[in-house]
Coordinates of C-alpha atoms in Angstrom, one line a residue:
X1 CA -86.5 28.3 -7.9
X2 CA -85.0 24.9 -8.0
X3 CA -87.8 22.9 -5.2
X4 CA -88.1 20.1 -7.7
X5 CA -84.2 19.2 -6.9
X6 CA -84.6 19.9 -3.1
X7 CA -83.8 15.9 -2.7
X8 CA -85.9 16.2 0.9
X9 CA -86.3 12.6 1.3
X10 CA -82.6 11.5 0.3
X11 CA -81.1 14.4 2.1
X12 CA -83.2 13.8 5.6
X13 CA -82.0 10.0 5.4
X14 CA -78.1 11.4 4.9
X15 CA -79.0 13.4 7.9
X16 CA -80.5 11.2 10.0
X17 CA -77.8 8.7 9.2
X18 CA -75.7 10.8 10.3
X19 CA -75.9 12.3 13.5
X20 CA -74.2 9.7 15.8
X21 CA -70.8 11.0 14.0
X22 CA -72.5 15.1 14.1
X23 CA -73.1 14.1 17.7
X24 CA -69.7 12.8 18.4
X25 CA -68.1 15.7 17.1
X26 CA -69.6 17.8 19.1
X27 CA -68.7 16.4 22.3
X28 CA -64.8 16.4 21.4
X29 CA -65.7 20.0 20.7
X30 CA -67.3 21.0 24.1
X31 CA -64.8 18.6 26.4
X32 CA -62.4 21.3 26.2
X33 CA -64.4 24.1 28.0
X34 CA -68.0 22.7 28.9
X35 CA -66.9 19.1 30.2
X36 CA -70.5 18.3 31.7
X37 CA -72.3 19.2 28.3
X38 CA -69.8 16.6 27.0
X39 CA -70.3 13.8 29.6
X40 CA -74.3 14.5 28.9
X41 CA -73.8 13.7 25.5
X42 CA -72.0 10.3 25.9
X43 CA -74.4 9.4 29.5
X44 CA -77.4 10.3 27.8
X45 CA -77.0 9.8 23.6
X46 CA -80.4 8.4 23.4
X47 CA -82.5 11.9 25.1
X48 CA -80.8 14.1 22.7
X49 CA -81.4 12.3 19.8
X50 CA -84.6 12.9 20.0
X51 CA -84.8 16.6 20.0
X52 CA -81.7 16.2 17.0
X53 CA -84.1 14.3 14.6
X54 CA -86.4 17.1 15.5
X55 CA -83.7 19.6 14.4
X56 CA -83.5 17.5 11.0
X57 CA -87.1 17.8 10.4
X58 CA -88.2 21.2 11.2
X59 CA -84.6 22.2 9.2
X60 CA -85.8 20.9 6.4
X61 CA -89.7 22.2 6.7
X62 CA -88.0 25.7 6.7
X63 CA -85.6 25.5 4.0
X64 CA -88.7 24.4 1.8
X65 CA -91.0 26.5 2.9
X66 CA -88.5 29.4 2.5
X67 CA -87.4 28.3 -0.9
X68 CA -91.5 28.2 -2.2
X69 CA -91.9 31.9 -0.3
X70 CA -88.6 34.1 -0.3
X71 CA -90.6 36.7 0.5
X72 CA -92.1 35.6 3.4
X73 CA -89.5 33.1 5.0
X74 CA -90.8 31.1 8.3
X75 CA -88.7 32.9 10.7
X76 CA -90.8 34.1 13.2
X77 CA -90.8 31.1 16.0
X78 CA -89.7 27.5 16.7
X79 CA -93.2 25.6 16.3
X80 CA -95.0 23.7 19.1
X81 CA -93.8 20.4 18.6
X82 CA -89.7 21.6 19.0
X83 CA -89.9 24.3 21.2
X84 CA -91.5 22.7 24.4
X85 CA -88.1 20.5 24.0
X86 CA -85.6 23.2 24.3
X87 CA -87.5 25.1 26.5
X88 CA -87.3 22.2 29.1
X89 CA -83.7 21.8 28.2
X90 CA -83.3 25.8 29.2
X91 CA -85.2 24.8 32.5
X92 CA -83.4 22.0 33.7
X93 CA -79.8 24.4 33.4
X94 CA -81.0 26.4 35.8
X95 CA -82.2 23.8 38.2
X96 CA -78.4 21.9 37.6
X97 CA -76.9 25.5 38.7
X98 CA -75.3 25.8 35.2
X99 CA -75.3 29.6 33.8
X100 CA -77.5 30.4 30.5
X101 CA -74.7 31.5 28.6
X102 CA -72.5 28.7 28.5
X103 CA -75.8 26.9 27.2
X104 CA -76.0 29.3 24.6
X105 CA -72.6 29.5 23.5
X106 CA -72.3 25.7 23.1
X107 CA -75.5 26.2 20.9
X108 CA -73.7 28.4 18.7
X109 CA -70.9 25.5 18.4
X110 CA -73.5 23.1 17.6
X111 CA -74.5 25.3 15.0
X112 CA -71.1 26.0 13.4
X113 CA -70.7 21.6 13.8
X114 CA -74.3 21.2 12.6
X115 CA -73.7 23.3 9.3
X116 CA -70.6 21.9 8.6
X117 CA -72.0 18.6 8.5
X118 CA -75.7 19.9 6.7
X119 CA -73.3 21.6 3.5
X120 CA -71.0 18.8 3.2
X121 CA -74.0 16.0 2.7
X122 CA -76.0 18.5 0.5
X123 CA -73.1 19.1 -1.9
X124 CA -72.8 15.3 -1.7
X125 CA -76.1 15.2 -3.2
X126 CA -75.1 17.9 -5.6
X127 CA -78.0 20.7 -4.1
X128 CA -78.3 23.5 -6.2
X129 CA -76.5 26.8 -4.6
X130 CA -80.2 28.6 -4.0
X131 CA -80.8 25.3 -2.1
X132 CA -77.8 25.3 -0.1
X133 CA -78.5 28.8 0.8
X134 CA -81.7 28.3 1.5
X135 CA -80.2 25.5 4.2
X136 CA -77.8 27.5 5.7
X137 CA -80.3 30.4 6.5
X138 CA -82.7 27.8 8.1
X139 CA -79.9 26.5 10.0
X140 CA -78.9 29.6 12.1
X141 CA -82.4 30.9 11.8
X142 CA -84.1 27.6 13.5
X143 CA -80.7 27.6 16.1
X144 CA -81.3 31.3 16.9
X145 CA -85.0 30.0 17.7
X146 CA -84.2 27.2 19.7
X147 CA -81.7 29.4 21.7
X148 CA -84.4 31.7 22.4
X149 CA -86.5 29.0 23.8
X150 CA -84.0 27.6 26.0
X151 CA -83.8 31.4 26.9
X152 CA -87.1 31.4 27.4
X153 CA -87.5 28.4 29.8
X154 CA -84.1 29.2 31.5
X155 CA -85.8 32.5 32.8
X156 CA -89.3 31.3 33.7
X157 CA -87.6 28.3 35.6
X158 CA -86.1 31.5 37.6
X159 CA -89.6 33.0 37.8
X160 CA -91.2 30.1 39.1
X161 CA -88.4 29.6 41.2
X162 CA -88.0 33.0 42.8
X163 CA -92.3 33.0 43.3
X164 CA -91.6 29.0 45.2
X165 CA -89.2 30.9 47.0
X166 CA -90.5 34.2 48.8
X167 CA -93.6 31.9 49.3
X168 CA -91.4 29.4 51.6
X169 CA -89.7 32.9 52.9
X170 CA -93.4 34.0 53.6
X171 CA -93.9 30.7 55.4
X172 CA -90.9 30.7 57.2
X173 CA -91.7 34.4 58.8
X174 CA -95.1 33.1 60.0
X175 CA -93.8 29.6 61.4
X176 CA -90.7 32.2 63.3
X177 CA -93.6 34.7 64.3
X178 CA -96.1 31.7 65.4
X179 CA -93.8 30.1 68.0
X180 CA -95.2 27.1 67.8
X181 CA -92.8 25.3 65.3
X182 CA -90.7 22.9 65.9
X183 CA -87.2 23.4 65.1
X184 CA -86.8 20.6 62.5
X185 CA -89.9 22.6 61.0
X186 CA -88.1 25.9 61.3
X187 CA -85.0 24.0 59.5
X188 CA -87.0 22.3 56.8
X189 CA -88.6 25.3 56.0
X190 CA -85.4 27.5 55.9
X191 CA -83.7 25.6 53.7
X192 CA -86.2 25.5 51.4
X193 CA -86.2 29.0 51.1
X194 CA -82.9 29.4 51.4
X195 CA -82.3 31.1 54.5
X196 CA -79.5 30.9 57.1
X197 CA -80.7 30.5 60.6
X198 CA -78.7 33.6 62.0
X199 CA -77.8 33.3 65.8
X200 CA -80.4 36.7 66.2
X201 CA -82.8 38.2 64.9
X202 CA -85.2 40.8 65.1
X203 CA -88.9 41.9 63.7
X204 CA -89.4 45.2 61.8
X205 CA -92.5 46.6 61.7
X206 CA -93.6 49.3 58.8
X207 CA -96.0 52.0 60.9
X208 CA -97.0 54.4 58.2
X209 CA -99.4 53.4 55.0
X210 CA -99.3 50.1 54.0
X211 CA -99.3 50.3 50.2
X212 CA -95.4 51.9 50.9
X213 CA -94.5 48.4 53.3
X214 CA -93.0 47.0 50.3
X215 CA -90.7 49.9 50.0
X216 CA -89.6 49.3 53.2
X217 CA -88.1 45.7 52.6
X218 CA -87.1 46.1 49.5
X219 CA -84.9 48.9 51.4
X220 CA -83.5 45.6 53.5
X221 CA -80.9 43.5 53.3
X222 CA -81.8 40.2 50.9
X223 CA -81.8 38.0 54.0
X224 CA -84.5 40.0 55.3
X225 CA -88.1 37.7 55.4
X226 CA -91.3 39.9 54.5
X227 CA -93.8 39.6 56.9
X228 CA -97.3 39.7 55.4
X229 CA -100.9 39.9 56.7
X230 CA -104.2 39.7 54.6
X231 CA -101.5 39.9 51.5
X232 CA -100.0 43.1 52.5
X233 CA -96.2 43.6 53.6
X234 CA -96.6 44.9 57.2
X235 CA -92.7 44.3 58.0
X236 CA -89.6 42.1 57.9
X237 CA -87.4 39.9 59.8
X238 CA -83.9 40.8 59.9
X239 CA -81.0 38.7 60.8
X240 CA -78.0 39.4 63.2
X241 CA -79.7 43.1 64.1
X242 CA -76.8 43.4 66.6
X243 CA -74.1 42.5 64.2
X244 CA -70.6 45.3 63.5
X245 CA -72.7 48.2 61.5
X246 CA -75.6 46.6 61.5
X247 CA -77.6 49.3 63.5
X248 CA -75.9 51.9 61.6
X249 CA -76.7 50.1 58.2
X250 CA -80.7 49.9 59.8
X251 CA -80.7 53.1 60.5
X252 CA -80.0 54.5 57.1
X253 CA -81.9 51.4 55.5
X254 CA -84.7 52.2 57.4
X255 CA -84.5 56.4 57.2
X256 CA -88.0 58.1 56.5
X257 CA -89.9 55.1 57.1
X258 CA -91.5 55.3 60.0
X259 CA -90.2 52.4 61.0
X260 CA -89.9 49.4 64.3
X261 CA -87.0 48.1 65.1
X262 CA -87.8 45.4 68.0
X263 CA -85.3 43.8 70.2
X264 CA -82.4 41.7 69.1
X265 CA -83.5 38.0 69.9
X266 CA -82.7 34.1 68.9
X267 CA -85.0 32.6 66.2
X268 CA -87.0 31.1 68.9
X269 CA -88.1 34.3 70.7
X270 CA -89.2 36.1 67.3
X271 CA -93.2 36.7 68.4
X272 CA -91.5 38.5 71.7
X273 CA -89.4 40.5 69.5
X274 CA -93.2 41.2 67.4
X275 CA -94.9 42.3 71.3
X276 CA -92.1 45.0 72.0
X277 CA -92.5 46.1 68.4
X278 CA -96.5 46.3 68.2
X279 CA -96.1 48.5 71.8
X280 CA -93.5 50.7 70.2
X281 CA -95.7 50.9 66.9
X282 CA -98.8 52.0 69.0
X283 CA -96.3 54.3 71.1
X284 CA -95.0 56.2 68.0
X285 CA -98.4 56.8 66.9
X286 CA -99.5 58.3 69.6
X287 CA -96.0 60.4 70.0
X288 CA -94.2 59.1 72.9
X289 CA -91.6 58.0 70.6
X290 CA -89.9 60.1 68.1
X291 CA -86.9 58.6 66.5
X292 CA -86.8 57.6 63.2
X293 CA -86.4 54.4 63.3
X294 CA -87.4 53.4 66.7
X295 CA -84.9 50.8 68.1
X296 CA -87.2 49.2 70.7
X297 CA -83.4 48.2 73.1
X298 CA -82.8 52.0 73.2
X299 CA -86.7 52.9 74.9
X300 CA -87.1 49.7 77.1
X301 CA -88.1 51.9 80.0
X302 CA -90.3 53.7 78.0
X303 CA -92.2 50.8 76.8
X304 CA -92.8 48.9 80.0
X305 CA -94.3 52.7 81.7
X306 CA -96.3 52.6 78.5
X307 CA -97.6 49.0 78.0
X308 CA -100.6 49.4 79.4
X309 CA -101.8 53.0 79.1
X310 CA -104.5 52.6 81.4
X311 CA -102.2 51.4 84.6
X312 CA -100.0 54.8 83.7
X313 CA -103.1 57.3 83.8
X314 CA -104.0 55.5 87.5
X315 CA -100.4 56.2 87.8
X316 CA -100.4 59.5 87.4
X317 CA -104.0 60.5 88.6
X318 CA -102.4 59.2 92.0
X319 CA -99.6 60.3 92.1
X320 CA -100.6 64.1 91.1
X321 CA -103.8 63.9 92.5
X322 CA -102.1 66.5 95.2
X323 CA -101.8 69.5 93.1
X324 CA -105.1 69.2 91.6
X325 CA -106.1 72.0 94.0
X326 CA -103.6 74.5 92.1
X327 CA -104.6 76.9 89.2
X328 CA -103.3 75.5 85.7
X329 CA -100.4 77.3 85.9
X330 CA -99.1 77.0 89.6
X331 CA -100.1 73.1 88.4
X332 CA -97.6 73.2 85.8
X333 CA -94.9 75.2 87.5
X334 CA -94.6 72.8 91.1
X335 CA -94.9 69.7 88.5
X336 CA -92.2 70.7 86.3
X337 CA -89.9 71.9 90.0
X338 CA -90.8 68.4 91.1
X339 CA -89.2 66.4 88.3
X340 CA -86.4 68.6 88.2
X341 CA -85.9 68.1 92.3
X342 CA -86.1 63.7 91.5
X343 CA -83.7 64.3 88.6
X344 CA -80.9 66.1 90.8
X345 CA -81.5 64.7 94.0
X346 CA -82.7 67.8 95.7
X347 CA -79.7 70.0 94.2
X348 CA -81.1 73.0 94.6
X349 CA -78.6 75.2 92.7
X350 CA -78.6 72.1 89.6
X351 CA -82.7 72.9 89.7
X352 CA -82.6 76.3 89.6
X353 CA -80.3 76.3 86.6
X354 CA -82.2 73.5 84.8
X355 CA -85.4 75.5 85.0
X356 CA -83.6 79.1 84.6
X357 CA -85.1 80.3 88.0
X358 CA -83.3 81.8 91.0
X359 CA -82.8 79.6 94.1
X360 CA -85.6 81.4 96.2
X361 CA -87.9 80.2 93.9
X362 CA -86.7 76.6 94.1
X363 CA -86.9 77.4 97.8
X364 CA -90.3 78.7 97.9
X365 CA -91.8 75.9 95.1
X366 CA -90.3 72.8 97.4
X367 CA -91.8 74.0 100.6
X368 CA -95.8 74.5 98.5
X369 CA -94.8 70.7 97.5
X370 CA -93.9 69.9 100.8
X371 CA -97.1 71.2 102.4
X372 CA -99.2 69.4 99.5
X373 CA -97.4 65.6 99.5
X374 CA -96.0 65.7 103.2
X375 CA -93.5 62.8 104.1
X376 CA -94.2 60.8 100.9
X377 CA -91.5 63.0 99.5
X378 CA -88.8 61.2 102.0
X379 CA -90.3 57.7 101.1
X380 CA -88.0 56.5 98.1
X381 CA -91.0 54.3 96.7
X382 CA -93.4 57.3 96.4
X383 CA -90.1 58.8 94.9
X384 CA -90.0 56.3 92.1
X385 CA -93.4 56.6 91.7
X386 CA -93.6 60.3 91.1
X387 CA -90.6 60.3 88.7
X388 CA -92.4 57.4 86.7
X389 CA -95.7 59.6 86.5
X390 CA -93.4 62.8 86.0
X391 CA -91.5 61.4 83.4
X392 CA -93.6 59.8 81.1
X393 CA -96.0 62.3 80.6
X394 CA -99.3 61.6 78.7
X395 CA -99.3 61.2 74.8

């Protein structure tokens, strides 16, 4: 062990000395293939000289340290005072757009640079070869470190900006679904979360259990906006629903789910879009729609019959209140012979083979519902009325 020759004062004033010319070097070296690492180094000389004296001291710290204990060498982390630096330096590469490897990769140059310049001033000084290993362990050691603190700021900058970001995303679906925005908000706000205003857009609404809603936009497109309320994912806004493929790619997206699709609308009419889907939710529940998904565009007669459930019981009550007279059976039999007759326009021969009966019987049926509803069978709004209440049976 040759500590009493480690010259730490003399060799950290060589050092210090000379970093202008270590930092020089090291631009020439990254002009080639990181030119804005370069142009940092001659723009802003003064903020990393800092964090290079830091380099010096800790360097040394190590080499000592590892030189009284090769047993235990001081390996294990960059210490408070240093690693805040890089760490920052790893966050602001990210926020400039540059990529973490390229960061790291000129580190490794600046260590190859650094060494080159640490051996030549200790054999200078005539250090003793178990002190000049000593300094070239501490030297990729303490750069490994300060790569993995860069590292580690690069990827909580991400973090924290990935959280900022599906919060603004969360902010933007309430501001589309509020309708009470402003545009400028609506732009503000999108660009913030980096989201294109598409020219449609449509609201998807998750109807089975909620703890499975994030499944169901994580399923989604990236541009989709989660929609959540009381902190659970309860659906998504989609963009250009209408677009080549889109409703195909929905449809497989969106298979198993239980899923909404409302109508295809601008940015503006989002909390219409949100209505058609809440009916259509409420619909599928109660089993007047089937498909999975339900496009809301493909069951648009469906939904206004069945917006207000109460107005389509006093629908039907009305409208079949003639047959209420007949067993269950005959009830069932003149109902179904009715719907068929509106459906074919009094075909008999297209009823008979709808309903797999003989003509007679079509014959026989129609003049019962003739004697029990009279004229209003020639008046084309009790028609329309009848095939509404026919057709959208209760859930």
């Amino acid at each position: 062990m040759t500590i009493a020759t480690f010259d730490r004062a003399g060799l950290e004033k060589a050092l210090l000395d000379d970093l202008p010319d270590l930092l020089t070097e090291v631009r020439d070296r990254l002009v080639e293939h990181w030119p804005d690492y370069a142009a940092f180094l001659d723009t802003d000389r003064a903020a990393v000289l800092g964090p290079a004296e830091l380099f010096v001291h800790r360097l040394l710290d190590m080499s000592l340290a590892n030189l009284r204990s090769p047993e235990q060498p001081t390996h294990d982390r960059a210490d408070a005072a240093v690693r805040p630096v890089f760490e920052e330096i790893g966050r602001r590469q990210l926020r400039e757009g540059h990529d973490l490897t390229r960061l790291l990769t000129a580190f490794q140059l600046g260590a190859r640079i650094a060494w080159r310049h640490v051996a030549a001033t200790a054999l200078r000084l005539e250090f003793a070869p178990d002190n000049l290993a000593a300094l070239a362990d501490s030297v990729f050691v303490f750069v490994n470190q300060l790569s993995f603190s860069a590292a580690n700021g690069y990827v909580q900058e991400q973090i924290g900006d990935a959280v900022a970001r599906e919060r603004r995303r969360e902010e933007l679906a309430n501001l589309l679904l509020d309708g009470r925005a402003s545009t400028e908000a609506i732009r503000t706000v999108a660009a913030q979360a980096a989201w294109r205003i598409p020219d449609t857009a449509a609201v998807v609404i998750y109807s089975g259990e909620h703890h499975a809603a994030t499944t169901l936009v994580a399923r989604l497109e990236p541009g989709a906006l989660p929609i959540r309320r009381n902190g659970l994912v309860v659906g998504a806004i989609v963009p250009d629903p209408s677009g080549p493929g889109r409703r195909l790619q929905l449809s497989r997206e969106l298979a198993g789910m239980g899923a909404v699709v409302g109508n295809a609308v601008t940015v503006a009419q989002l909390p219409r879009s949100l209505e058609i889907a809440r009916i259509a939710v409420r619909l599928r529940s109660t089993g007047v729609l089937t498909d999975d998904p339900v496009f809301t565009d493909e069951h648009l007669d469906a939904l206004i019959v069945w917006r207000d459930e109460a107005l389509v019981a006093a629908l039907r009550d009305e409208m079949l209140a003639p047959l209420e007279g007949e067993t269950d059976a005959a009830r069932e039999r003149l109902a179904e012979t009715l719907a068929s007759w509106l459906r074919h326009f009094g075909d008999r021969q297209a009823i008979a083979h709808e309903l797999s009966i003989h003509p007679q019987t079509v014959r026989y049926r129609m003049a019962r519902l003739r004697t029990l509803y009279g004229e209003r069978l020639d008046d084309p709004d009790s028609r329309a009325r009848l095939f509404l209440a026919l057709e959208w049976p209760g859930p």
